[in-house]
mmCIF file of C-alpha atoms in Angstrom:
data_model
loop_
_atom_site.group_PDB
_atom_site.id
_atom_site.type_symbol
_atom_site.label_atom_id
_atom_site.label_comp_id
_atom_site.label_asym_id
_atom_site.label_seq_id
_atom_site.Cartn_x
_atom_site.Cartn_y
_atom_site.Cartn_z
ATOM 1 C CA MET A 1 -3.331 -25.364 -12.175
ATOM 2 C CA LYS A 2 -0.177 -26.385 -9.930
ATOM 3 C CA THR A 3 0.280 -24.670 -6.366
ATOM 4 C CA SER A 4 2.949 -23.611 -5.131
ATOM 5 C CA ASN A 5 4.290 -24.493 -1.794
ATOM 6 C CA VAL A 6 5.727 -22.384 1.190
ATOM 7 C CA TYR A 7 9.253 -23.408 0.738
ATOM 8 C CA GLU A 8 9.396 -22.601 -3.044
ATOM 9 C CA LYS A 9 8.634 -18.665 -1.641
ATOM 10 C CA LEU A 10 11.289 -18.702 1.031
ATOM 11 C CA THR A 11 14.784 -18.347 0.437
ATOM 12 C CA ASP A 12 15.672 -19.921 3.915
ATOM 13 C CA ASN A 13 13.823 -23.143 3.832
ATOM 14 C CA ASN A 14 14.129 -23.192 8.083
ATOM 15 C CA ASP A 15 12.553 -19.478 8.289
ATOM 16 C CA LEU A 16 9.265 -19.940 8.498
ATOM 17 C CA SER A 17 8.927 -17.096 10.795
ATOM 18 C CA ASN A 18 6.250 -14.994 8.617
ATOM 19 C CA LEU A 19 4.060 -17.645 8.615
ATOM 20 C CA PHE A 20 3.247 -17.297 12.097
ATOM 21 C CA LYS A 21 3.638 -14.022 12.172
ATOM 22 C CA TRP A 22 -0.044 -13.300 13.195
ATOM 23 C CA PHE A 23 0.244 -14.893 15.871
ATOM 24 C CA ALA A 24 3.205 -16.024 17.411
ATOM 25 C CA PHE A 25 6.836 -15.203 17.723
ATOM 26 C CA ARG A 26 10.378 -17.008 16.132
ATOM 27 C CA ALA A 27 12.174 -17.810 19.727
ATOM 28 C CA ILE A 28 15.797 -16.361 20.148
ATOM 29 C CA ILE A 29 18.118 -17.739 22.652
ATOM 30 C CA ALA A 30 16.963 -15.222 25.280
ATOM 31 C CA ASP A 31 13.922 -17.052 25.397
ATOM 32 C CA PHE A 32 15.048 -20.223 26.344
ATOM 33 C CA VAL A 33 15.768 -20.241 30.225
ATOM 34 C CA GLU A 34 11.911 -19.415 29.780
ATOM 35 C CA ILE A 35 11.151 -21.980 27.824
ATOM 36 C CA CYS A 36 12.814 -24.717 29.741
ATOM 37 C CA ASP A 37 11.041 -23.336 32.758
ATOM 38 C CA LEU A 38 7.575 -23.869 30.848
ATOM 39 C CA PHE A 39 8.499 -27.584 29.799
ATOM 40 C CA GLU A 40 9.913 -28.416 33.336
ATOM 41 C CA PHE A 41 6.847 -27.090 35.248
ATOM 42 C CA ALA A 42 4.592 -29.068 32.416
ATOM 43 C CA VAL A 43 6.408 -32.542 33.250
ATOM 44 C CA GLU A 44 5.791 -32.392 37.061
ATOM 45 C CA TYR A 45 2.221 -31.237 36.538
ATOM 46 C CA TYR A 46 1.871 -34.023 34.313
ATOM 47 C CA LYS A 47 3.856 -36.227 36.876
ATOM 48 C CA ASN A 48 1.665 -35.301 39.716
ATOM 49 C CA LYS A 49 -1.687 -35.721 37.592
ATOM 50 C CA GLU A 50 -0.008 -39.246 36.639
ATOM 51 C CA ILE A 51 -0.793 -38.662 33.577
ATOM 52 C CA LYS A 52 2.230 -40.630 30.727
ATOM 53 C CA GLN A 53 3.683 -37.374 29.538
ATOM 54 C CA TRP A 54 7.351 -36.518 29.575
ATOM 55 C CA GLN A 55 7.617 -39.420 32.223
ATOM 56 C CA ARG A 56 11.758 -38.810 32.238
ATOM 57 C CA GLY A 57 11.473 -34.737 31.923
ATOM 58 C CA TYR A 58 11.942 -33.298 28.182
ATOM 59 C CA ASP A 59 15.346 -32.978 26.843
ATOM 60 C CA LEU A 60 15.990 -29.651 27.071
ATOM 61 C CA VAL A 61 19.071 -29.507 24.371
ATOM 62 C CA THR A 62 16.367 -30.140 21.903
ATOM 63 C CA ILE A 63 13.974 -26.900 22.917
ATOM 64 C CA TYR A 64 18.026 -25.310 22.426
ATOM 65 C CA ARG A 65 18.816 -26.817 18.694
ATOM 66 C CA ASN A 66 14.992 -25.780 17.807
ATOM 67 C CA ILE A 67 15.958 -22.102 18.850
ATOM 68 C CA ILE A 68 19.188 -22.529 16.812
ATOM 69 C CA ASN A 69 17.154 -23.704 13.753
ATOM 70 C CA LYS A 70 14.835 -21.584 13.831
ATOM 71 C CA GLU A 71 12.135 -23.673 14.380
ATOM 72 C CA MET A 72 10.860 -22.899 18.051
ATOM 73 C CA PHE A 73 8.345 -20.798 18.300
ATOM 74 C CA ILE A 74 6.421 -18.800 21.350
ATOM 75 C CA VAL A 75 3.257 -17.311 22.312
ATOM 76 C CA ARG A 76 3.107 -14.594 24.460
ATOM 77 C CA ASN A 77 0.231 -12.221 26.195
ATOM 78 C CA ASP A 78 -0.463 -8.704 25.668
ATOM 79 C CA SER A 79 1.359 -8.618 29.061
ATOM 80 C CA GLY A 80 4.294 -10.543 27.432
ATOM 81 C CA PHE A 81 3.485 -13.934 29.602
ATOM 82 C CA LEU A 82 4.723 -16.814 27.695
ATOM 83 C CA LEU A 83 1.573 -19.324 26.630
ATOM 84 C CA CYS A 84 2.513 -21.748 24.465
ATOM 85 C CA THR A 85 5.472 -22.549 22.825
ATOM 86 C CA PHE A 86 5.957 -25.075 19.348
ATOM 87 C CA ALA A 87 8.363 -26.121 16.889
ATOM 88 C CA ILE A 88 7.923 -26.763 13.251
ATOM 89 C CA SER A 89 10.730 -28.271 10.402
ATOM 90 C CA ASN A 90 10.687 -30.013 7.318
ATOM 91 C CA GLN A 91 12.681 -32.738 8.599
ATOM 92 C CA LEU A 92 10.841 -35.635 10.117
ATOM 93 C CA PRO A 93 13.213 -37.075 13.660
ATOM 94 C CA SER A 94 15.059 -40.111 13.210
ATOM 95 C CA TYR A 95 12.660 -42.933 14.447
ATOM 96 C CA TYR A 96 10.274 -41.791 11.830
ATOM 97 C CA PRO A 97 9.988 -44.933 9.193
ATOM 98 C CA GLU A 98 12.005 -44.347 6.120
ATOM 99 C CA ASP A 99 9.005 -44.219 3.609
ATOM 100 C CA VAL A 100 7.185 -41.490 5.742
ATOM 101 C CA LYS A 101 10.402 -39.479 5.384
ATOM 102 C CA LYS A 102 10.747 -39.171 1.563
ATOM 103 C CA ASN A 103 7.690 -36.814 1.640
ATOM 104 C CA SER A 104 8.192 -33.042 0.651
ATOM 105 C CA ASN A 105 5.867 -30.622 1.432
ATOM 106 C CA THR A 106 5.338 -31.697 4.603
ATOM 107 C CA TRP A 107 5.614 -30.126 8.621
ATOM 108 C CA VAL A 108 6.278 -31.866 12.078
ATOM 109 C CA ILE A 109 5.032 -30.128 14.912
ATOM 110 C CA LYS A 110 7.250 -30.359 17.536
ATOM 111 C CA SER A 111 7.579 -29.604 21.324
ATOM 112 C CA LEU A 112 4.420 -27.971 21.379
ATOM 113 C CA CYS A 113 4.036 -27.289 25.092
ATOM 114 C CA THR A 114 1.247 -24.833 27.173
ATOM 115 C CA ASN A 115 1.690 -22.820 29.883
ATOM 116 C CA LEU A 116 -0.242 -24.497 32.811
ATOM 117 C CA HIS A 117 -1.060 -21.634 34.920
ATOM 118 C CA TYR A 118 -3.875 -20.766 32.228
ATOM 119 C CA LYS A 119 -5.237 -24.393 31.306
ATOM 120 C CA ASN A 120 -8.882 -23.309 31.393
ATOM 121 C CA SER A 121 -8.002 -20.566 28.567
ATOM 122 C CA PHE A 122 -7.518 -23.267 25.933
ATOM 123 C CA ILE A 123 -4.531 -22.209 24.627
ATOM 124 C CA GLY A 124 -3.025 -25.395 23.178
ATOM 125 C CA ARG A 125 -6.065 -26.149 21.209
ATOM 126 C CA LYS A 126 -6.432 -22.393 19.976
ATOM 127 C CA ASN A 127 -2.720 -22.416 18.732
ATOM 128 C CA PHE A 128 -3.024 -25.785 17.658
ATOM 129 C CA VAL A 129 -5.764 -25.043 15.572
ATOM 130 C CA LYS A 130 -3.774 -21.614 14.169
ATOM 131 C CA ILE A 131 -0.810 -24.160 13.458
ATOM 132 C CA ILE A 132 -3.191 -26.069 10.983
ATOM 133 C CA LYS A 133 -4.855 -22.837 9.561
ATOM 134 C CA THR A 134 -1.080 -21.556 8.139
ATOM 135 C CA ALA A 135 -0.240 -25.111 7.357
ATOM 136 C CA ASP A 136 -2.950 -25.225 5.105
ATOM 137 C CA SER A 137 -3.184 -21.270 3.686
ATOM 138 C CA ASN A 138 0.953 -22.344 2.650
ATOM 139 C CA CYS A 139 -0.468 -25.522 0.989
ATOM 140 C CA ILE A 140 1.664 -27.812 3.539
ATOM 141 C CA GLN A 141 0.080 -31.953 2.000
ATOM 142 C CA LYS A 142 1.113 -33.424 5.552
ATOM 143 C CA ILE A 143 1.750 -32.607 9.079
ATOM 144 C CA TYR A 144 3.310 -35.116 11.031
ATOM 145 C CA LEU A 145 3.159 -35.319 14.709
ATOM 146 C CA ASP A 146 4.199 -38.001 18.137
ATOM 147 C CA CYS A 147 2.562 -38.902 21.120
ATOM 148 C CA VAL A 148 3.333 -41.306 24.215
ATOM 149 C CA ILE A 149 1.003 -43.921 23.363
ATOM 150 C CA ASP A 150 -0.055 -44.241 27.047
ATOM 151 C CA ASN A 151 -1.945 -40.740 26.377
ATOM 152 C CA PRO A 152 -4.674 -42.059 24.154
ATOM 153 C CA ILE A 153 -6.773 -38.706 25.546
ATOM 154 C CA LEU A 154 -3.870 -36.491 23.752
ATOM 155 C CA GLU A 155 -4.117 -39.333 20.826
ATOM 156 C CA LEU A 156 -8.102 -38.458 20.218
ATOM 157 C CA PHE A 157 -7.518 -34.666 20.602
ATOM 158 C CA TYR A 158 -4.715 -34.981 17.819
ATOM 159 C CA LYS A 159 -7.475 -37.434 15.787
ATOM 160 C CA ARG A 160 -10.220 -35.003 16.117
ATOM 161 C CA TYR A 161 -8.512 -32.167 14.143
ATOM 162 C CA GLY A 162 -7.963 -34.717 11.408
ATOM 163 C CA PHE A 163 -4.365 -37.089 12.319
ATOM 164 C CA ARG A 164 -4.584 -40.877 12.047
ATOM 165 C CA ARG A 165 -2.508 -42.539 13.848
ATOM 166 C CA ILE A 166 0.829 -44.493 11.032
ATOM 167 C CA ALA A 167 2.834 -45.609 12.883
ATOM 168 C CA ILE A 168 4.301 -46.786 16.272
ATOM 169 C CA ALA A 169 8.006 -45.921 16.972
ATOM 170 C CA GLU A 170 10.135 -46.418 20.141
ATOM 171 C CA HIS A 171 11.585 -42.904 20.928
ATOM 172 C CA PRO A 172 15.105 -42.851 20.890
ATOM 173 C CA ARG A 173 15.625 -40.260 24.201
ATOM 174 C CA TYR A 174 12.945 -41.495 26.374
ATOM 175 C CA ALA A 175 12.308 -45.287 25.268
ATOM 176 C CA GLN A 176 8.482 -44.758 24.847
ATOM 177 C CA ASP A 177 6.676 -46.277 22.344
ATOM 178 C CA MET A 178 5.410 -43.163 20.728
ATOM 179 C CA VAL A 179 1.751 -42.996 18.270
ATOM 180 C CA LEU A 180 3.318 -41.577 15.189
ATOM 181 C CA MET A 181 0.334 -39.532 13.592
ATOM 182 C CA VAL A 182 -0.517 -37.360 10.314
ATOM 183 C CA ARG A 183 -2.654 -35.095 8.950
ATOM 184 C CA GLU A 184 -3.351 -34.384 4.957
ATOM 185 C CA LYS A 185 -5.134 -32.226 3.323
#
């Protein structure tokens, strides 16, 4: 019996809002400044801790593009504070190998950032698990993501959730080597 994937059920392949509504909202332009503030705080935090993540800042144009493309999602607490943001796309970035881009029924997790003011509450871990569960329940066969090669702790975190390294590629904007990873169902 063939299982259908989420894209067969959608009328708009870019709007995954209903899939994440159990824990996240699709970001809108009005959220842009708040999301940028979250990323800018994270960039400074990582620099101060000497963690090699987003050493050249984060591309705020990408955040805007993710919102316009209906790929950016936000998680808020009951008081409305922004806790986490992430983007999901079925289009892999240009720096991924061509043979990987031929896969269909895939997601790439991008722009995952948590509010570091709440770092002891495991927001990132909890929401990362929810993203994976959402992919699994919607028959997504492969989930891709990447991380800076100089951040082995982050790579280990992803490995704990079933991701494996498939390639290393230079990120065109950040001029840093990225570990490309996949989790297959």
